Amino acid sequence: AAKSNGGNSFQYFTPSMQQNAVSRMSLISDLRIAIAANQFQLHYQPIVNLITGDIYKAEALIRWQHPVRGLVGPIEFIPIAEETQLIVDIGDWVFREAAQQSARWRTAIEPSFQISINTSPVQYKNDAFSAKDWLDYLDALKLPGDAIMVEITEGALMEYGSSIDQKLFDFRDANIQVSLDDFGTGYSSLSSLKKLDIDYLKIDKSFVDNLAPHSNDLALCEAIIVMAHKLDLKVVAEGVENEEQRDLLIAAGCDYAQGYLFSKPLPAIEFEKLLKSR
Ligand code: C2E
Ligand code: MG
Ligand code: MG
Ligand code: MG
């Protein structure tokens, strides 16, 4: 279960453990203390501008340094965090941590630096979630909205629809950009893309994996890119692992790319070294 995403070898909470009530309860109680005990960390993966080659955007990806189980990846605990609503506090932590990091890199390295964070529809649906608190936090750090971008999956947006629209509009009003993650897997309508005033589409890795000249996946990527540009959206391709994929995406007019070809997600200190070395 755990290893399919990213080749990371986290495999501490296996599906059978998750189905086991006792280990599930211990996972939940461990999760409850993880924030206070400072066990979460963000790793950063560069989002490469395919025209200029710069890496002034990064996606923040959460990891959990569990005291006994070691480094646990998000697909092993985000679903349970969502079920228990713990995702609201975890999501607030991710936002604050990313905002602080963005402030540091904007001051020290690149004034336009932007960090993209993943958000769950469960956060937006919970009454404890406050878009205003996030905006106040940015103000306190003297950061403009575009120091942060929020990602939401296409599937989540379609499933929860209008109950989260308003919060995304609050972000848009504050100049926080919105990115539709895993695009192509969630059957969104073209009208919803227009209505929500989204800034970026992230083409799901499953379309990038088998990119080859004259392939159906290339035709799909080309069509998504043309459509996105007509709607004034930028396009990020996810999961780019080799030069052929990169070159086909450049030829198709794709704006940005992420993937192991450029870098795996890195701890902040290593990401900063990468930034400075360029
Ligand atoms: P995502 O947002 O679609 O993130 C992309 C995933 O693909 C990441 O896995 C990343 O490490 C991996 N990846 C990037 N480039 C490549 C590549 O070239 N090849 C391969 N095989 N994989 C690549 P990761 O870090 O395990 O995250 C998995 C998912 O967990 C994310 O998918 C996102 O949906 C969720 N997630 C991560 N961090 C957070 C968070 O802070 N909050 C919430 N709500 N969800 C999060
Ligand atoms: Mg993402
Ligand atoms: Mg994605
Ligand atoms: Mg994905």
mmCIF file with all atom_site columns, C-alpha atoms and ligand atoms in Angstrom, residues 59 118 151 181-182 202 204 238, ligand 3:
data_model
loop_
_atom_site.group_PDB
_atom_site.id
_atom_site.type_symbol
_atom_site.label_atom_id
_atom_site.label_alt_id
_atom_site.label_comp_id
_atom_site.label_asym_id
_atom_site.label_entity_id
_atom_site.label_seq_id
_atom_site.pdbx_PDB_ins_code
_atom_site.Cartn_x
_atom_site.Cartn_y
_atom_site.Cartn_z
_atom_site.occupancy
_atom_site.B_iso_or_equiv
_atom_site.pdbx_formal_charge
_atom_site.auth_seq_id
_atom_site.auth_comp_id
_atom_site.auth_asym_id
_atom_site.auth_atom_id
_atom_site.pdbx_PDB_model_num
ATOM   1 C  CA . GLU A 1 59  ? 5.588  21.529 -3.325  1.00 0.00 ? 59  GLU A CA 1
ATOM   2 C  CA . ASN A 1 118 ? -1.684 20.081 -0.299  1.00 0.00 ? 118 ASN A CA 1
ATOM   3 C  CA . GLU A 1 151 ? -3.486 22.340 -4.027  1.00 0.00 ? 151 GLU A CA 1
ATOM   4 C  CA . ASP A 1 181 ? -4.016 18.397 -8.216  1.00 0.00 ? 181 ASP A CA 1
ATOM   5 C  CA . ASP A 1 182 ? -4.126 14.997 -9.936  1.00 0.00 ? 182 ASP A CA 1
ATOM   6 C  CA . LYS A 1 202 ? -1.370 19.569 -12.318 1.00 0.00 ? 202 LYS A CA 1
ATOM   7 C  CA . ASP A 1 204 ? -1.581 13.497 -12.942 1.00 0.00 ? 204 ASP A CA 1
ATOM   8 C  CA . GLU A 1 238 ? 3.682  15.567 -12.177 1.00 0.00 ? 238 GLU A CA 1
HETATM 9 MG MG . MG  B 2 .   ? -0.655 15.240 -7.512  1.00 0.00 ? 3   MG  B MG 1
#
